[in-house]
XYZ file of N, CA and C in Angstrom:
693
model
N 22.031 -18.275 1.957
C 20.626 -18.557 2.282
C 20.140 -19.737 1.464
N 19.496 -20.689 2.094
C 18.974 -21.855 1.399
C 17.698 -21.484 0.645
N 17.261 -22.381 -0.251
C 16.023 -22.137 -1.000
C 14.841 -21.976 -0.053
N 14.784 -22.848 0.955
C 13.684 -22.773 1.919
C 13.696 -21.455 2.667
N 14.897 -20.990 3.047
C 15.001 -19.721 3.762
C 14.562 -18.564 2.868
N 14.965 -18.621 1.589
C 14.571 -17.577 0.652
C 13.074 -17.543 0.448
N 12.450 -18.727 0.348
C 10.998 -18.794 0.188
C 10.301 -18.242 1.416
N 10.798 -18.612 2.577
C 10.210 -18.132 3.818
C 10.309 -16.612 3.912
N 11.467 -16.070 3.537
C 11.649 -14.619 3.588
C 10.703 -13.926 2.615
N 10.498 -14.513 1.430
C 9.601 -13.923 0.442
C 8.166 -13.906 0.946
N 7.752 -15.003 1.571
C 6.394 -15.075 2.108
C 6.227 -14.075 3.243
N 7.233 -13.990 4.117
C 7.158 -13.055 5.245
C 7.022 -11.619 4.741
N 7.801 -11.281 3.698
C 7.741 -9.937 3.138
C 6.379 -9.677 2.513
N 5.822 -10.720 1.887
C 4.525 -10.588 1.235
C 3.409 -10.343 2.252
N 3.510 -10.995 3.397
C 2.453 -10.895 4.394
C 2.616 -9.690 5.306
N 3.846 -9.166 5.431
C 4.079 -8.041 6.331
C 3.342 -6.805 5.826
N 2.743 -6.036 6.723
C 1.992 -4.858 6.271
C 2.864 -3.771 5.667
N 4.154 -3.727 6.019
C 5.040 -2.713 5.469
C 4.800 -1.342 6.084
N 5.219 -0.315 5.360
C 5.078 1.053 5.849
C 3.605 1.476 5.869
N 3.352 2.566 6.578
C 2.070 3.239 6.464
C 2.252 4.417 5.518
N 1.380 4.507 4.523
C 1.466 5.544 3.499
C 0.271 6.476 3.617
N 0.495 7.789 3.485
C -0.616 8.730 3.649
C -1.580 8.701 2.469
N -2.860 8.632 2.765
C -3.895 8.796 1.749
C -4.236 10.272 1.660
N -4.194 10.826 0.454
C -4.392 12.263 0.329
C -3.250 12.995 1.006
N -3.570 14.050 1.723
C -2.559 14.776 2.487
C -2.377 14.100 3.835
N -1.141 14.066 4.319
C -0.863 13.392 5.588
C -1.679 13.976 6.729
N -1.993 15.263 6.645
C -2.738 15.920 7.721
C -4.175 15.436 7.812
N -4.653 14.695 6.791
C -6.035 14.213 6.813
C -6.248 13.093 7.825
N -5.173 12.458 8.271
C -5.324 11.391 9.242
C -5.804 10.087 8.645
N -5.552 9.866 7.350
C -5.943 8.629 6.675
C -4.692 7.971 6.109
N -4.527 6.672 6.378
C -3.323 5.951 5.988
C -3.693 4.599 5.390
N -2.748 4.017 4.669
C -2.950 2.703 4.067
C -1.642 1.933 4.149
N -1.718 0.613 4.346
C -0.493 -0.171 4.459
C 0.152 -0.369 3.089
N 1.469 -0.451 3.093
C 2.208 -0.653 1.845
C 1.783 -1.948 1.158
N 1.549 -2.991 1.929
C 1.149 -4.263 1.324
C -0.131 -4.109 0.508
N -1.095 -3.385 1.042
C -2.348 -3.187 0.333
C -2.124 -2.456 -0.980
N -1.283 -1.425 -0.951
C -0.969 -0.676 -2.165
C -0.210 -1.548 -3.153
N 0.763 -2.291 -2.640
C 1.582 -3.142 -3.514
C 0.730 -4.176 -4.253
N -0.221 -4.765 -3.551
C -1.092 -5.750 -4.188
C -1.926 -5.112 -5.297
N -2.471 -3.927 -5.020
C -3.306 -3.245 -6.011
C -2.491 -2.818 -7.227
N -1.308 -2.263 -6.986
C -0.472 -1.829 -8.099
C 0.071 -3.021 -8.881
N 0.322 -4.129 -8.179
C 0.787 -5.324 -8.861
C -0.229 -5.834 -9.874
N -1.510 -5.776 -9.512
C -2.552 -6.201 -10.445
C -2.605 -5.288 -11.664
N -2.381 -3.999 -11.461
C -2.361 -3.067 -12.593
C -1.174 -3.334 -13.500
N -0.026 -3.667 -12.913
C 1.159 -3.972 -13.706
C 0.949 -5.232 -14.537
N 0.299 -6.228 -13.958
C 0.048 -7.479 -14.674
C -0.833 -7.272 -15.899
N -1.656 -6.225 -15.879
C -2.576 -5.969 -16.988
C -1.894 -5.294 -18.172
N -0.653 -4.845 -18.015
C 0.069 -4.202 -19.110
C 0.715 -5.269 -19.974
N 0.354 -5.302 -21.256
C 0.871 -6.325 -22.162
C 2.386 -6.206 -22.306
N 3.066 -7.326 -22.118
C 4.512 -7.347 -22.275
C 5.281 -7.130 -20.990
N 4.563 -6.940 -19.875
C 5.205 -6.709 -18.581
C 5.092 -7.947 -17.704
N 6.210 -8.360 -17.131
C 6.229 -9.418 -16.126
C 6.655 -8.754 -14.818
N 5.699 -8.468 -13.918
C 6.027 -7.703 -12.710
C 7.035 -8.413 -11.817
N 7.881 -7.609 -11.180
C 8.851 -8.111 -10.214
C 8.620 -7.467 -8.865
N 9.707 -7.201 -8.155
C 9.603 -6.613 -6.819
C 9.100 -5.178 -6.899
N 8.375 -4.760 -5.851
C 7.858 -3.403 -5.793
C 7.917 -2.904 -4.356
N 8.352 -1.667 -4.187
C 8.333 -1.015 -2.883
C 7.720 0.368 -3.040
N 6.981 0.779 -2.039
C 6.379 2.109 -2.026
C 6.735 2.751 -0.703
N 7.284 3.943 -0.759
C 7.688 4.615 0.466
C 7.588 6.114 0.319
N 7.877 6.840 1.380
C 7.796 8.303 1.340
C 8.826 8.891 0.394
N 8.435 9.924 -0.315
C 9.347 10.632 -1.215
C 9.886 11.840 -0.482
N 11.195 11.972 -0.462
C 11.824 13.096 0.237
C 12.261 14.116 -0.786
N 11.831 15.327 -0.566
C 11.964 16.373 -1.576
C 13.402 16.790 -1.853
N 14.266 16.793 -0.813
C 15.614 17.326 -0.996
C 16.639 16.338 -0.456
N 16.894 15.241 -1.195
C 17.841 14.248 -0.708
C 19.271 14.762 -0.652
N 19.543 15.929 -1.262
C 20.888 16.476 -1.224
C 21.253 16.976 0.163
N 20.227 17.280 0.953
C 20.484 17.725 2.317
C 20.931 16.549 3.169
N 22.070 16.662 3.820
C 22.582 15.553 4.624
C 21.628 15.208 5.757
N 21.038 16.235 6.357
C 20.116 15.982 7.461
C 18.897 15.231 6.982
N 18.294 15.687 5.873
C 17.099 15.040 5.351
C 17.425 13.652 4.826
N 18.610 13.507 4.220
C 18.986 12.192 3.715
C 19.138 11.201 4.854
N 19.738 11.665 5.964
C 19.892 10.786 7.116
C 18.532 10.415 7.699
N 17.640 11.400 7.730
C 16.288 11.123 8.226
C 15.584 10.134 7.330
N 15.751 10.298 6.006
C 15.115 9.390 5.059
C 15.613 7.971 5.250
N 16.926 7.818 5.426
C 17.485 6.490 5.610
C 16.957 5.843 6.877
N 16.922 6.608 7.954
C 16.427 6.069 9.217
C 14.967 5.662 9.097
N 14.178 6.468 8.392
C 12.760 6.151 8.246
C 12.576 4.911 7.393
N 13.363 4.802 6.307
C 13.272 3.620 5.449
C 13.564 2.367 6.255
N 14.579 2.432 7.115
C 14.998 1.238 7.840
C 14.000 0.844 8.921
N 13.379 1.831 9.547
C 12.483 1.515 10.648
C 11.046 1.328 10.197
N 10.728 1.715 8.941
C 9.369 1.588 8.458
C 8.455 2.656 9.017
N 9.028 3.729 9.532
C 8.198 4.788 10.087
C 7.466 5.517 8.974
N 6.350 6.154 9.335
C 5.568 6.840 8.332
C 6.252 8.134 7.923
N 6.044 8.520 6.661
C 6.529 9.789 6.178
C 5.356 10.735 6.004
N 5.600 11.887 5.439
C 4.523 12.825 5.163
C 4.611 13.227 3.708
N 3.456 13.483 3.091
C 3.439 13.942 1.717
C 3.385 12.824 0.705
N 3.988 13.096 -0.455
C 3.897 12.186 -1.593
C 4.736 10.923 -1.396
N 4.468 9.936 -2.260
C 5.191 8.670 -2.185
C 5.997 8.435 -3.456
N 6.985 7.568 -3.330
C 7.804 7.129 -4.455
C 7.546 5.645 -4.663
N 7.226 5.281 -5.896
C 6.998 3.885 -6.246
C 8.241 3.369 -6.968
N 8.812 2.285 -6.443
C 9.957 1.639 -7.089
C 9.527 0.242 -7.525
N 9.638 -0.044 -8.827
C 9.174 -1.336 -9.330
C 10.148 -1.874 -10.363
N 10.413 -3.168 -10.277
C 11.212 -3.839 -11.298
C 10.294 -4.739 -12.115
N 10.693 -4.996 -13.372
C 9.861 -5.840 -14.212
C 10.674 -6.452 -15.351
N 10.160 -7.557 -15.860
C 10.729 -8.162 -17.048
C 9.954 -7.681 -18.257
N 10.666 -7.422 -19.366
C 10.039 -6.922 -20.584
C 10.038 -8.023 -21.636
N 8.854 -8.348 -22.135
C 8.710 -9.378 -23.158
C 8.928 -8.751 -24.529
N 9.683 -9.435 -25.403
C 9.972 -8.930 -26.743
C 8.686 -8.686 -27.522
N 8.730 -7.675 -28.382
C 7.570 -7.395 -29.227
C 7.081 -5.969 -29.120
N 7.522 -5.241 -28.074
C 7.127 -3.853 -27.921
C 8.359 -3.007 -27.631
N 8.434 -1.805 -28.190
C 9.569 -0.935 -27.874
C 9.625 -0.680 -26.369
N 10.827 -0.754 -25.819
C 10.977 -0.619 -24.367
C 10.495 0.737 -23.840
N 10.794 1.865 -24.518
C 10.285 3.146 -24.005
C 8.759 3.190 -23.965
N 8.118 2.620 -24.966
C 6.653 2.590 -24.990
C 6.094 1.744 -23.853
N 6.722 0.590 -23.644
C 6.284 -0.312 -22.591
C 6.453 0.332 -21.218
N 7.597 0.955 -21.029
C 7.888 1.592 -19.741
C 6.920 2.724 -19.455
N 6.623 3.538 -20.460
C 5.716 4.658 -20.265
C 4.295 4.176 -19.961
N 3.853 3.097 -20.635
C 2.522 2.568 -20.354
C 2.442 2.025 -18.928
N 3.497 1.344 -18.498
C 3.513 0.810 -17.145
C 3.501 1.939 -16.128
N 4.300 2.971 -16.360
C 4.336 4.099 -15.427
C 2.958 4.771 -15.335
N 2.320 4.967 -16.478
C 0.996 5.586 -16.503
C -0.018 4.731 -15.741
N 0.053 3.412 -15.939
C -0.883 2.509 -15.262
C -0.689 2.535 -13.752
N 0.559 2.569 -13.296
C 0.838 2.583 -11.868
C 0.390 3.895 -11.220
N 0.631 5.001 -11.902
C 0.212 6.301 -11.365
C -1.312 6.364 -11.273
N -1.995 5.898 -12.319
C -3.462 5.928 -12.314
C -4.010 5.055 -11.191
N -3.430 3.863 -11.016
C -3.906 2.967 -9.956
C -3.661 3.560 -8.580
N -2.500 4.208 -8.401
C -2.149 4.765 -7.096
C -2.959 6.018 -6.771
N -3.082 6.917 -7.732
C -3.736 8.200 -7.453
C -5.254 8.113 -7.621
N -5.701 7.645 -8.792
C -7.141 7.611 -9.049
C -7.818 6.447 -8.321
N -7.144 5.294 -8.293
C -7.765 4.117 -7.705
C -7.677 4.050 -6.197
N -6.589 4.591 -5.624
C -6.364 4.478 -4.173
C -6.488 5.816 -3.452
N -5.854 6.847 -4.004
C -5.892 8.149 -3.348
C -4.549 8.596 -2.829
N -3.472 7.978 -3.316
C -2.127 8.404 -2.947
C -1.714 9.615 -3.782
N -0.731 10.343 -3.294
C -0.091 11.400 -4.069
C 1.271 10.856 -4.492
N 1.477 10.675 -5.790
C 2.702 10.051 -6.295
C 3.676 11.120 -6.760
N 4.857 11.127 -6.168
C 5.904 12.060 -6.585
C 6.613 11.548 -7.835
N 6.857 10.238 -7.898
C 7.561 9.664 -9.032
C 7.404 8.156 -9.021
N 7.600 7.559 -10.199
C 7.622 6.106 -10.338
C 8.972 5.731 -10.930
N 9.759 4.998 -10.172
C 11.103 4.583 -10.576
C 11.024 3.141 -11.067
N 11.218 2.941 -12.386
C 11.097 1.612 -12.978
C 12.471 1.064 -13.360
N 12.637 -0.230 -13.175
C 13.897 -0.893 -13.526
C 13.591 -2.175 -14.292
N 14.173 -2.293 -15.488
C 14.025 -3.514 -16.276
C 15.085 -4.506 -15.802
N 14.639 -5.647 -15.318
C 15.570 -6.639 -14.774
C 15.792 -7.818 -15.710
N 14.977 -7.933 -16.774
C 15.146 -9.050 -17.712
C 14.488 -8.703 -19.036
N 15.124 -9.122 -20.132
C 14.553 -9.015 -21.466
C 14.178 -10.428 -21.899
N 12.907 -10.671 -22.112
C 12.386 -12.018 -22.316
C 11.874 -12.209 -23.740
N 12.102 -13.403 -24.298
C 11.553 -13.732 -25.621
C 10.049 -13.977 -25.533
N 9.614 -14.498 -24.408
C 8.196 -14.776 -24.197
C 7.899 -14.700 -22.717
N 6.640 -14.484 -22.406
C 6.249 -14.441 -21.007
C 6.406 -15.823 -20.394
N 6.918 -15.918 -19.180
C 7.060 -17.226 -18.532
C 5.696 -17.850 -18.303
N 5.608 -19.174 -18.302
C 4.317 -19.820 -18.075
C 3.803 -19.518 -16.677
N 2.499 -19.409 -16.570
C 1.887 -19.170 -15.274
C 1.862 -20.444 -14.475
N 1.440 -20.389 -13.224
C 1.363 -21.587 -12.388
C 0.367 -22.584 -12.963
N 0.629 -23.866 -12.748
C -0.259 -24.904 -13.263
C -1.655 -24.757 -12.697
N -1.758 -24.379 -11.449
C -3.038 -24.144 -10.809
C -3.013 -22.771 -10.152
N -4.127 -22.058 -10.181
C -4.138 -20.736 -9.527
C -3.723 -20.862 -8.069
N -2.775 -20.049 -7.681
C -2.324 -20.096 -6.297
C -3.267 -19.287 -5.420
N -3.481 -19.774 -4.219
C -4.365 -19.068 -3.294
C -3.687 -17.785 -2.845
N -4.430 -16.681 -2.773
C -3.826 -15.432 -2.310
C -3.421 -15.557 -0.860
N -2.411 -14.816 -0.458
C -2.009 -14.868 0.949
C -3.147 -14.409 1.828
N -3.266 -14.976 3.022
C -4.367 -14.569 3.898
C -4.273 -13.100 4.260
N -5.374 -12.402 4.127
C -5.403 -10.991 4.467
C -5.656 -10.814 5.949
N -5.760 -9.568 6.381
C -6.043 -9.301 7.781
C -7.363 -9.929 8.203
N -7.445 -10.334 9.447
C -8.655 -10.971 9.950
C -9.752 -9.940 10.182
N -10.978 -10.439 10.368
C -12.111 -9.577 10.707
C -12.582 -9.952 12.109
N -11.960 -9.425 13.129
C -12.306 -9.811 14.495
C -13.697 -9.331 14.885
N -14.340 -10.129 15.708
C -15.637 -9.706 16.255
C -15.390 -8.598 17.269
N -16.258 -7.619 17.275
C -16.076 -6.514 18.208
C -17.420 -5.868 18.514
N -17.557 -5.403 19.728
C -18.751 -4.638 20.088
C -18.383 -3.205 20.463
N -17.162 -2.803 20.091
C -16.732 -1.435 20.366
C -17.625 -0.477 19.574
N -18.198 0.525 20.227
C -19.119 1.432 19.523
C -18.464 2.181 18.362
N -17.182 2.486 18.469
C -16.521 3.185 17.370
C -16.276 2.246 16.194
N -15.971 0.978 16.480
C -15.831 -0.007 15.408
C -17.167 -0.211 14.711
N -18.251 -0.279 15.485
C -19.570 -0.460 14.897
C -19.952 0.744 14.038
N -19.539 1.922 14.459
C -19.795 3.117 13.652
C -19.055 3.028 12.321
N -17.793 2.578 12.366
C -17.015 2.424 11.134
C -17.634 1.388 10.208
N -18.143 0.303 10.777
C -18.738 -0.759 9.973
C -19.988 -0.290 9.239
N -20.607 0.761 9.703
C -21.801 1.271 9.050
C -21.512 2.166 7.859
N -20.239 2.443 7.588
C -19.868 3.329 6.482
C -19.839 2.545 5.176
N -20.437 3.092 4.131
C -20.431 2.457 2.817
C -18.995 2.287 2.319
N -18.666 1.081 1.870
C -17.321 0.803 1.371
C -16.435 0.106 2.377
N -16.880 0.009 3.638
C -16.102 -0.700 4.657
C -16.483 -2.177 4.617
N -15.499 -3.035 4.364
C -15.747 -4.476 4.296
C -15.602 -5.145 5.653
N -14.972 -4.472 6.594
C -14.783 -5.031 7.923
C -13.750 -4.231 8.681
N -13.654 -4.477 9.979
C -12.559 -3.914 10.767
C -11.472 -4.980 10.840
N -10.239 -4.557 11.019
C -9.109 -5.487 10.998
C -8.195 -5.255 12.193
N -7.285 -6.201 12.407
C -6.373 -6.097 13.551
C -4.927 -6.371 13.151
N -4.547 -5.911 11.966
C -3.177 -6.098 11.492
C -2.159 -5.401 12.374
N -2.468 -4.204 12.819
C -1.527 -3.380 13.589
C -1.830 -3.374 15.080
N -2.889 -4.063 15.455
C -3.327 -4.058 16.856
C -4.828 -4.227 16.882
N -5.481 -3.855 17.963
C -6.932 -3.970 18.016
C -7.572 -3.072 16.957
N -8.774 -3.423 16.477
C -9.431 -2.606 15.449
C -9.588 -1.148 15.852
N -9.849 -0.922 17.133
C -9.921 0.448 17.653
C -8.881 0.566 18.756
N -7.949 1.441 18.556
C -6.887 1.626 19.556
C -6.962 3.040 20.123
N -7.137 3.115 21.408
C -7.224 4.406 22.083
C -5.900 4.717 22.772
N -5.481 5.956 22.693
C -4.253 6.393 23.358
C -4.422 7.848 23.751
N -3.392 8.383 24.374
C -3.453 9.781 24.783
C -3.536 10.713 23.579
N -3.073 10.226 22.423
C -3.082 11.059 21.215
C -4.413 11.016 20.479
N -5.280 10.062 20.824
C -6.550 9.962 20.123
C -6.940 8.519 19.865
N -7.650 8.298 18.776
C -8.178 6.981 18.430
C -7.705 6.602 17.025
N -7.282 5.334 16.884
C -6.947 4.813 15.560
C -7.906 3.675 15.230
N -8.524 3.763 14.067
C -9.461 2.740 13.616
C -8.873 2.073 12.374
N -8.865 0.743 12.374
C -8.278 -0.012 11.252
C -9.377 -0.763 10.515
N -9.439 -0.576 9.192
C -10.529 -1.159 8.412
C -10.018 -1.813 7.133
N -10.862 -2.687 6.583
C -10.697 -3.208 5.225
C -11.727 -2.511 4.350
N -11.333 -2.207 3.110
C -12.205 -1.493 2.184
C -12.682 -2.457 1.103
N -13.913 -2.323 0.704
C -14.472 -3.155 -0.356
C -13.734 -2.898 -1.659
N -13.321 -3.968 -2.341
C -12.630 -3.826 -3.619
C -13.509 -3.039 -4.590
N -12.895 -2.078 -5.265
C -13.638 -1.222 -6.176
C -13.949 0.132 -5.585
N -14.015 0.213 -4.261
C -14.207 1.505 -3.604
C -12.842 2.179 -3.464
N -12.823 3.489 -3.515
C -11.558 4.223 -3.409
C -11.190 4.372 -1.932
N -10.056 3.801 -1.516
C -9.691 3.838 -0.101
C -9.681 5.232 0.518
N -9.200 6.237 -0.214
C -9.170 7.588 0.352
C -10.575 8.068 0.688
N -11.522 7.860 -0.219
C -12.891 8.328 0.011
C -13.521 7.593 1.197
N -13.297 6.272 1.274
C -13.860 5.497 2.376
C -13.225 5.919 3.700
N -11.899 6.096 3.709
C -11.212 6.495 4.939
C -11.701 7.850 5.434
N -11.936 8.771 4.517
C -12.462 10.077 4.914
C -13.838 9.933 5.560
N -14.673 9.091 4.962
C -16.016 8.894 5.500
C -15.967 8.220 6.865
N -15.069 7.242 7.027
C -14.912 6.573 8.322
C -14.447 7.575 9.371
N -13.496 8.397 9.003
C -12.964 9.364 9.972
C -14.063 10.336 10.428
N -14.883 10.795 9.478
C -15.956 11.719 9.833
C -16.983 11.044 10.736
N -17.306 9.790 10.420
C -18.319 9.068 11.204
C -17.814 8.764 12.607
N -16.572 8.297 12.701
C -16.017 7.953 14.011
C -15.802 9.218 14.848
N -15.396 10.296 14.224
C -15.220 11.561 14.948
C -16.541 12.010 15.568
N -17.635 11.827 14.820
C -18.948 12.209 15.338
C -19.379 11.315 16.495
N -18.928 10.046 16.475
C -19.333 9.105 17.533
C -18.416 9.155 18.747
N -17.212 9.683 18.596
C -16.239 9.728 19.693
C -16.482 10.954 20.567
N -15.911 10.946 21.775
C -16.023 12.132 22.625
C -15.512 13.372 21.899
N -16.114 14.489 22.170
C -15.755 15.722 21.486
C -14.265 16.038 21.669
N -13.634 16.436 20.572
C -12.221 16.787 20.607
C -11.274 15.625 20.388
N -11.792 14.408 20.170
C -10.932 13.246 19.959
C -10.338 13.276 18.558
N -9.029 13.136 18.474
C -8.358 13.052 17.178
C -8.504 11.626 16.652
N -8.980 11.486 15.411
C -9.240 10.160 14.834
C -8.341 9.938 13.630
N -7.676 8.775 13.630
C -6.853 8.336 12.505
C -7.437 7.042 11.968
N -7.457 6.918 10.653
C -7.988 5.712 10.006
C -6.877 5.049 9.216
N -6.746 3.724 9.369
C -5.765 2.953 8.611
C -6.499 1.906 7.779
N -6.246 1.896 6.481
C -6.788 0.865 5.581
C -5.724 -0.222 5.445
N -6.076 -1.450 5.827
C -5.084 -2.537 5.821
C -5.419 -3.662 4.855
N -6.524 -3.522 4.104
C -6.887 -4.578 3.174
C -7.926 -4.072 2.190
N -7.935 -4.663 0.989
C -8.992 -4.455 -0.001
C -9.643 -5.794 -0.225
N -10.957 -5.876 -0.101
C -11.662 -7.166 -0.213
C -12.775 -7.078 -1.241
């Protein structure tokens, strides 16, 4: 792979929404994109002194990987990006800057990631798997100029009554179309995709959106909410 190809692949991975991860319990019908979680957890990792964040993936945690059937299901789900149910597993690599004991640094990073995921977002974390990929004498220099963040999901104009209902919920920064139209109707129900205001807890906002949209939709409509951005 050439340098240009590697850069392109990195950007594509950065912009891709990734898996859908359950907010709270999967049965609540509230989900968030992996990219949104990765960005939030990455900022928490950067705040830990002595940590140089690397690659991070968040996916479903499977309780009994020893089972051949469940292991095969887990592999298939990982490859296809399908949603899982229940808790998530956070896998993160990082460089460690000299000056702090590695066990102390690792434990602080793990604590920060769990707090950001559970308290800040509303995920249920089964475990955080950390890998030290480099031992550094000093932190590498930052970019000469602040780099612009990758473009987030768009805020399409819409007059859909269910989208307008979602927009009226406190903490909703806009509706988005990362996965399709902001409001997608199917035989299974309605899916509403939103961006959440930075600082608001996505799980709490998603619950409020789901309750509001359920009240505005025809009786008996199953409503799912997907958070695809923090703004």
